[in-house]
Coordinates of C-alpha atoms in Angstrom, one line a residue:
M1 CA 22.6 46.1 -29.0
A2 CA 23.1 44.6 -32.4
Q3 CA 23.6 48.1 -34.1
H4 CA 26.5 48.9 -31.5
R5 CA 30.0 48.4 -31.4
T6 CA 30.9 47.5 -28.3
V7 CA 34.4 47.2 -26.8
V8 CA 35.8 46.0 -23.5
V9 CA 38.7 47.6 -22.2
H10 CA 40.6 45.2 -19.1
D11 CA 43.7 46.0 -17.7
Y12 CA 45.7 43.3 -18.0
F13 CA 45.5 39.2 -18.2
A14 CA 48.5 37.8 -16.3
I15 CA 46.8 35.3 -14.1
R16 CA 43.6 32.9 -14.6
G17 CA 41.3 35.3 -12.2
G18 CA 37.8 36.4 -11.8
G19 CA 38.5 39.2 -13.3
E20 CA 40.1 38.4 -16.3
R21 CA 37.2 35.8 -16.3
L22 CA 34.6 38.6 -16.2
A23 CA 36.0 40.9 -19.0
L24 CA 36.3 37.6 -21.2
T25 CA 32.5 36.3 -20.3
L26 CA 31.1 39.5 -21.0
A27 CA 33.1 40.1 -24.4
E28 CA 31.6 36.7 -25.1
A29 CA 28.1 37.7 -24.8
L30 CA 28.1 41.0 -26.2
E31 CA 30.0 39.7 -29.1
A32 CA 32.5 42.5 -27.9
D33 CA 36.5 43.4 -29.1
I34 CA 38.5 43.5 -26.1
V35 CA 41.2 45.8 -25.4
Y36 CA 44.4 45.1 -22.8
S37 CA 47.7 46.0 -22.5
F38 CA 49.5 42.4 -22.4
R39 CA 48.4 38.7 -22.1
E40 CA 50.9 36.3 -20.1
K41 CA 51.0 32.4 -21.0
E42 CA 49.8 31.7 -16.9
S43 CA 46.2 33.4 -18.1
Y44 CA 43.1 32.4 -20.1
P45 CA 44.5 30.8 -23.8
E46 CA 44.4 32.8 -27.0
S47 CA 41.6 30.4 -28.4
M48 CA 39.3 32.3 -25.5
F49 CA 39.9 35.8 -27.0
R50 CA 37.4 37.5 -29.0
P51 CA 38.7 40.4 -32.1
S52 CA 41.3 42.2 -29.6
I53 CA 44.2 45.1 -29.5
D54 CA 46.7 43.9 -27.3
F55 CA 49.2 46.5 -26.7
N56 CA 52.1 43.8 -25.7
L57 CA 53.7 46.0 -22.9
P58 CA 57.2 45.4 -23.5
P59 CA 58.2 42.8 -20.1
M60 CA 60.2 45.1 -18.6
L61 CA 57.1 48.0 -17.8
R62 CA 55.2 45.2 -16.4
Q63 CA 57.6 44.9 -13.2
T64 CA 55.7 45.8 -10.7
S65 CA 57.5 49.1 -9.5
I66 CA 56.7 50.8 -12.8
R67 CA 53.6 49.1 -14.0
T68 CA 51.1 51.9 -12.5
V69 CA 52.8 54.8 -14.9
A70 CA 53.1 52.4 -17.7
L71 CA 49.4 51.4 -17.8
A72 CA 47.7 54.5 -16.8
W73 CA 49.8 56.0 -19.8
H74 CA 48.8 53.4 -22.4
F75 CA 45.3 53.4 -21.8
F76 CA 45.3 57.2 -21.7
R77 CA 46.5 56.9 -25.4
A78 CA 44.3 54.4 -26.5
Q79 CA 41.0 57.0 -26.0
N80 CA 41.3 57.8 -29.9
V81 CA 40.7 53.7 -30.8
V82 CA 38.0 53.3 -28.0
R83 CA 36.3 56.2 -29.1
D84 CA 35.3 54.5 -32.1
Y85 CA 32.9 52.1 -30.0
S86 CA 29.6 52.7 -29.4
I87 CA 29.1 51.0 -26.0
R88 CA 32.6 51.1 -24.0
I89 CA 32.5 49.0 -20.7
F90 CA 36.1 49.4 -18.9
S91 CA 37.2 46.7 -16.5
G92 CA 39.8 47.2 -14.1
S93 CA 41.8 50.1 -12.5
F94 CA 43.9 51.2 -15.2
A95 CA 40.9 50.7 -18.2
P96 CA 39.2 53.4 -17.0
F97 CA 42.1 56.3 -18.7
A98 CA 40.7 55.0 -21.9
A99 CA 37.5 56.7 -21.6
P100 CA 36.7 59.3 -24.1
D101 CA 35.1 62.3 -23.0
R102 CA 31.1 62.3 -22.9
Q103 CA 31.0 64.6 -26.1
A104 CA 32.1 61.5 -28.0
G105 CA 28.8 59.7 -27.9
G106 CA 28.1 56.2 -26.7
V107 CA 28.4 55.0 -23.2
N108 CA 31.0 54.6 -21.2
I109 CA 30.3 52.2 -18.2
F110 CA 32.9 51.2 -15.9
Y111 CA 32.3 47.6 -14.0
C112 CA 34.3 48.6 -10.9
H113 CA 36.1 45.6 -9.3
T114 CA 37.1 48.0 -6.4
P115 CA 38.6 51.6 -6.2
P116 CA 42.4 50.7 -6.6
R117 CA 43.4 49.5 -3.1
F118 CA 46.8 51.0 -3.4
L119 CA 45.2 54.5 -3.6
Y120 CA 43.0 54.5 -0.6
D121 CA 42.5 51.9 2.2
Q122 CA 45.6 49.7 1.3
R123 CA 48.0 52.6 0.2
E124 CA 50.5 52.7 3.0
H125 CA 50.8 48.5 2.8
F126 CA 51.6 48.6 -1.0
R127 CA 53.9 51.6 -0.6
N128 CA 55.9 50.0 2.0
R129 CA 56.6 47.1 0.0
L130 CA 58.5 49.2 -2.9
P131 CA 62.0 50.2 -3.4
G132 CA 63.8 52.4 -1.4
P133 CA 64.3 55.1 -4.2
L134 CA 60.6 54.4 -5.6
R135 CA 59.2 54.7 -2.2
L136 CA 60.4 57.9 -2.2
L137 CA 58.6 59.2 -5.6
A138 CA 55.2 57.1 -4.6
P139 CA 53.4 60.3 -2.8
A140 CA 53.8 62.6 -5.9
L141 CA 53.4 59.4 -8.3
L142 CA 50.1 58.2 -6.2
R143 CA 49.0 61.8 -6.5
L144 CA 48.9 62.0 -10.2
F145 CA 47.7 59.0 -10.4
E146 CA 44.9 59.8 -8.3
R147 CA 43.7 62.6 -10.4
G148 CA 43.6 61.0 -13.3
Y149 CA 42.0 57.7 -12.0
T150 CA 39.1 60.1 -10.5
R151 CA 38.8 62.2 -13.8
S152 CA 38.3 58.8 -15.7
V153 CA 35.2 57.7 -13.5
A154 CA 33.8 61.2 -13.9
R155 CA 33.8 60.2 -17.6
M156 CA 31.6 57.5 -16.9
D157 CA 27.6 57.6 -17.8
V158 CA 27.6 54.5 -14.9
V159 CA 29.3 52.7 -12.9
V160 CA 28.6 49.0 -11.5
A161 CA 30.0 47.6 -8.2
N162 CA 30.8 43.6 -8.2
S163 CA 29.3 43.4 -4.4
Q164 CA 27.5 45.9 -1.9
N165 CA 31.4 46.0 0.1
T166 CA 32.6 47.5 -3.4
R167 CA 29.8 50.0 -3.7
A168 CA 30.6 51.3 -0.5
R169 CA 34.1 51.8 -1.1
I170 CA 32.9 53.7 -4.3
Q171 CA 30.7 55.9 -2.7
R172 CA 33.2 56.9 0.3
Y173 CA 36.4 57.4 -2.1
L174 CA 34.6 58.4 -5.4
G175 CA 31.7 60.5 -4.2
R176 CA 29.5 58.0 -6.9
D177 CA 27.1 55.8 -6.7
S178 CA 26.9 52.6 -8.7
V179 CA 24.8 49.3 -9.5
I180 CA 25.4 45.9 -7.9
V181 CA 25.8 43.5 -10.6
Y182 CA 26.9 40.5 -8.8
P183 CA 30.5 38.6 -11.0
P184 CA 29.6 35.9 -13.0
V185 CA 30.7 31.8 -11.9
D186 CA 30.7 29.2 -14.1
T187 CA 28.1 27.3 -11.7
D188 CA 27.5 24.4 -14.5
R189 CA 31.4 23.7 -14.7
F190 CA 32.3 23.8 -10.8
L191 CA 30.4 19.8 -9.9
W192 CA 30.5 17.7 -6.8
R193 CA 32.8 15.2 -7.8
G194 CA 33.4 13.2 -4.3
Q195 CA 35.4 14.2 -1.1
G196 CA 38.7 13.5 -1.0
D197 CA 40.6 13.6 2.7
Y198 CA 42.1 17.4 1.5
Y199 CA 41.5 21.0 2.0
L200 CA 41.8 23.3 -0.7
S201 CA 43.2 26.7 -0.9
T202 CA 43.1 28.3 -4.2
A203 CA 43.9 32.2 -3.6
R204 CA 46.7 33.8 -5.0
L205 CA 49.8 33.3 -2.8
S206 CA 50.3 37.2 -1.4
S207 CA 50.0 38.9 1.7
L208 CA 46.7 40.3 1.6
K209 CA 45.3 36.5 1.0
R210 CA 46.6 35.6 3.8
V211 CA 47.5 32.1 2.8
D212 CA 50.3 32.1 4.8
K213 CA 47.8 32.0 7.8
I214 CA 46.2 28.6 6.5
V215 CA 50.2 27.0 6.6
E216 CA 50.8 27.8 9.8
A217 CA 47.8 26.1 11.0
F218 CA 48.8 23.0 8.7
L219 CA 51.6 23.1 10.2
R220 CA 49.7 22.4 13.4
M221 CA 47.5 19.6 12.4
P222 CA 49.9 17.4 10.6
E223 CA 47.0 14.9 10.6
K224 CA 45.0 17.2 8.3
K225 CA 46.1 17.6 4.7
L226 CA 46.2 21.0 2.8
V227 CA 46.7 21.3 -1.1
V228 CA 47.2 24.9 -2.2
A229 CA 46.5 25.3 -6.2
S230 CA 48.2 28.7 -6.6
G231 CA 51.1 30.7 -7.1
G232 CA 52.5 34.2 -6.4
E233 CA 54.7 36.2 -5.2
D234 CA 54.9 34.4 -1.7
L235 CA 55.1 30.9 -3.3
E236 CA 58.8 30.0 -2.4
A237 CA 58.8 31.6 1.0
L238 CA 55.8 29.7 1.4
K239 CA 57.4 26.3 0.4
Q240 CA 60.2 27.2 2.7
R241 CA 58.1 27.2 5.7
A242 CA 56.6 24.1 5.1
A243 CA 59.5 22.2 4.1
G244 CA 59.2 18.7 5.6
A245 CA 55.6 19.1 6.3
P246 CA 54.0 16.2 4.1
N247 CA 50.7 17.4 5.0
I248 CA 51.3 20.2 2.6
T249 CA 50.9 20.4 -1.1
F250 CA 52.0 22.7 -3.6
R251 CA 50.8 22.7 -6.8
G252 CA 51.6 26.2 -8.5
W253 CA 48.7 27.5 -10.6
V254 CA 46.9 24.6 -12.0
D255 CA 44.7 24.5 -15.5
D256 CA 41.0 24.6 -15.5
D257 CA 40.4 20.7 -15.9
E258 CA 42.6 20.5 -12.8
L259 CA 41.0 22.8 -10.9
L260 CA 37.6 21.2 -11.4
D261 CA 38.9 18.1 -10.0
L262 CA 40.6 20.0 -6.9
V263 CA 37.6 22.0 -6.0
G264 CA 35.3 19.3 -6.8
N265 CA 36.6 16.4 -4.4
A266 CA 37.8 18.7 -1.8
T267 CA 36.5 18.4 1.8
A268 CA 36.3 21.8 2.0
T269 CA 38.1 24.9 0.7
I270 CA 39.8 27.7 2.7
Y271 CA 39.9 31.4 1.5
L272 CA 40.8 33.7 4.1
P273 CA 41.9 37.3 2.1
R274 CA 42.3 40.5 4.0
E275 CA 38.7 43.0 2.7
E276 CA 38.0 40.7 -0.4
D277 CA 36.3 43.4 -2.9
F278 CA 33.9 39.6 -3.6
G279 CA 35.5 36.9 -4.2
M280 CA 34.5 34.0 -6.6
S281 CA 36.3 31.1 -5.5
P282 CA 33.9 30.8 -2.6
V283 CA 31.0 30.6 -5.2
E284 CA 33.1 28.2 -7.2
S285 CA 33.8 25.9 -3.8
M286 CA 29.7 26.0 -3.0
A287 CA 29.0 25.0 -6.8
A288 CA 30.6 22.2 -6.2
G289 CA 28.9 21.4 -3.0
K290 CA 31.9 22.4 -1.1
P291 CA 31.5 24.4 2.1
V292 CA 34.1 27.4 2.9
I293 CA 36.0 28.3 5.7
G294 CA 36.2 32.2 5.6
V295 CA 36.6 35.6 7.4
A296 CA 34.1 37.5 8.3
E297 CA 34.6 40.6 6.4
G298 CA 34.5 42.6 2.8
G299 CA 32.8 40.2 -0.2
L300 CA 32.7 36.9 1.7
L301 CA 30.1 38.8 4.1
E302 CA 27.9 38.3 0.7
T303 CA 28.4 35.0 -0.5
I304 CA 28.7 32.5 2.8
V305 CA 25.9 31.8 4.8
P306 CA 27.7 31.5 8.5
E307 CA 27.1 27.5 9.5
E308 CA 25.3 26.8 6.9
T309 CA 27.6 27.0 3.1
G310 CA 30.5 27.7 5.9
I311 CA 32.5 29.1 8.9
L312 CA 33.0 32.1 9.0
L313 CA 35.9 33.1 11.2
P314 CA 36.6 37.1 12.8
P315 CA 38.7 39.8 11.0
D316 CA 41.1 39.2 13.4
F317 CA 41.2 35.5 13.7
S318 CA 44.1 33.5 15.1
D319 CA 45.9 30.4 14.1
Q320 CA 44.0 28.5 17.0
D321 CA 40.9 29.7 15.6
L322 CA 41.9 28.5 11.8
V323 CA 42.9 25.2 13.8
A324 CA 39.4 25.1 15.3
A325 CA 37.1 25.7 12.3
V326 CA 39.0 23.2 10.0
R327 CA 38.2 20.7 12.8
R328 CA 34.7 21.7 13.0
M329 CA 34.6 21.4 9.4
T330 CA 34.5 17.4 9.4
P331 CA 33.7 15.7 6.5
E332 CA 30.5 14.6 7.6
R333 CA 29.4 18.0 8.5
A334 CA 31.3 19.5 5.2
L335 CA 29.0 16.3 3.3
A336 CA 25.7 17.8 5.3
M337 CA 26.3 21.4 4.0
R338 CA 26.3 20.3 0.2
P339 CA 22.7 21.1 -0.4
A340 CA 22.8 24.7 0.8
C341 CA 26.2 25.1 -0.9
E342 CA 24.9 24.4 -4.5
A343 CA 21.4 26.3 -3.8
R344 CA 23.6 29.5 -2.7
A345 CA 25.8 29.5 -5.8
R346 CA 22.8 29.4 -8.2
R347 CA 22.3 32.8 -7.2
F348 CA 26.1 33.7 -8.8
T349 CA 25.3 32.0 -12.4
R350 CA 26.7 33.4 -16.0
E351 CA 23.3 33.5 -17.1
T352 CA 22.2 36.4 -14.3
F353 CA 25.3 38.2 -14.6
V354 CA 25.1 39.1 -18.4
S355 CA 21.1 39.4 -18.2
A356 CA 21.7 42.4 -15.7
M357 CA 24.4 43.8 -17.7
R358 CA 22.5 43.8 -20.4
E359 CA 19.8 46.0 -18.6
V360 CA 22.7 48.1 -17.3
I361 CA 24.0 48.9 -20.9
E362 CA 20.6 49.3 -22.2
D363 CA 18.8 51.6 -19.4
A364 CA 22.4 53.7 -20.3
L365 CA 21.9 53.7 -23.9
R366 CA 18.1 55.0 -23.3
K367 CA 19.2 57.7 -21.0
A368 CA 22.0 59.0 -23.4
S369 CA 19.3 59.1 -26.1
G370 CA 17.4 60.9 -24.4
K371 CA 19.8 63.6 -23.3
D372 CA 20.6 63.6 -27.1
R373 CA 17.0 64.7 -28.0
D374 CA 17.3 67.2 -25.5
T375 CA 20.5 68.7 -26.5
A376 CA 19.0 68.9 -30.2
G377 CA 15.7 70.3 -29.2
T378 CA 17.3 73.5 -27.3
S379 CA 18.2 76.7 -29.5
P380 CA 21.3 78.1 -28.9
P381 CA 21.2 81.2 -27.1
P382 CA 21.1 84.3 -29.2

């Protein structure tokens, strides 16, 4: 691949999330340029970015209500920039709009974290959160976006899914098969540092992550401590709900060193998203020898081994189910799970991810080269 120019095209860098980390990991490993729409100071530092093209989308266009249209348009216009690369990897829901036609040569590879939830299985949820006027326009806008997104995916030479769960969604909603490459986890950085007296939540504070359920459970358990190390649109509401509860602490978004310390010293972590695509947080927790209280749906079914590396609640769990799980996950039981957790996490290393992605790229290049030879050897009709 040394003779090929490579680019990683990612939606944007707003937080220190798993998708953002994956794009940076790929760019570093492949010595690729990065194209993205904007970066917020809360995300990864500029020093982690290789040569890049930042659209620097104006702040007013980054608002949730209009961001979908703005990003789709900006990435569509970026096709002329992206076509100059021979290996093009797209990550996210909007980046695929930058994929040029296959006649441009090279290969288009789509790393799909999930087909956009706002288009498919969670369409009504997102629509209902829009302000009134936009809610009326939403059906027409979503139809246009879906058409453009479907055409973008059709321009891909290969689609990569981050889990079996996402692969099933790609097949169901897009009619495409995909290969599975689990995302990279810094298992060498997340290490056991001791055992504190708190349980930890690192999920973004939005309704689909169900951190409100965790807060409600700990309000019922004043003897148990909860640390919430994340931010999001529900932060202030959750702070108000927990006001006066000395056993619940909100730390907001924390830097890498503090996150490593919090995970490495927790009793266990709690992660209860609704139909998570993959979920890197549970693997990070297990890498540090910490079991996970999770939910038996989505990508967590592929990472957590019930009763060995954590406890899985039913998808329709109640507050009492969560309370019971926390009380079952005693410090002694959590400590006994440490070896199994660390062993499980080693299946999702950065090295495994990079090696698998190199194989995907090389296979795509071989197939593209074969097509070129077939085309070159075919005489035009008289």
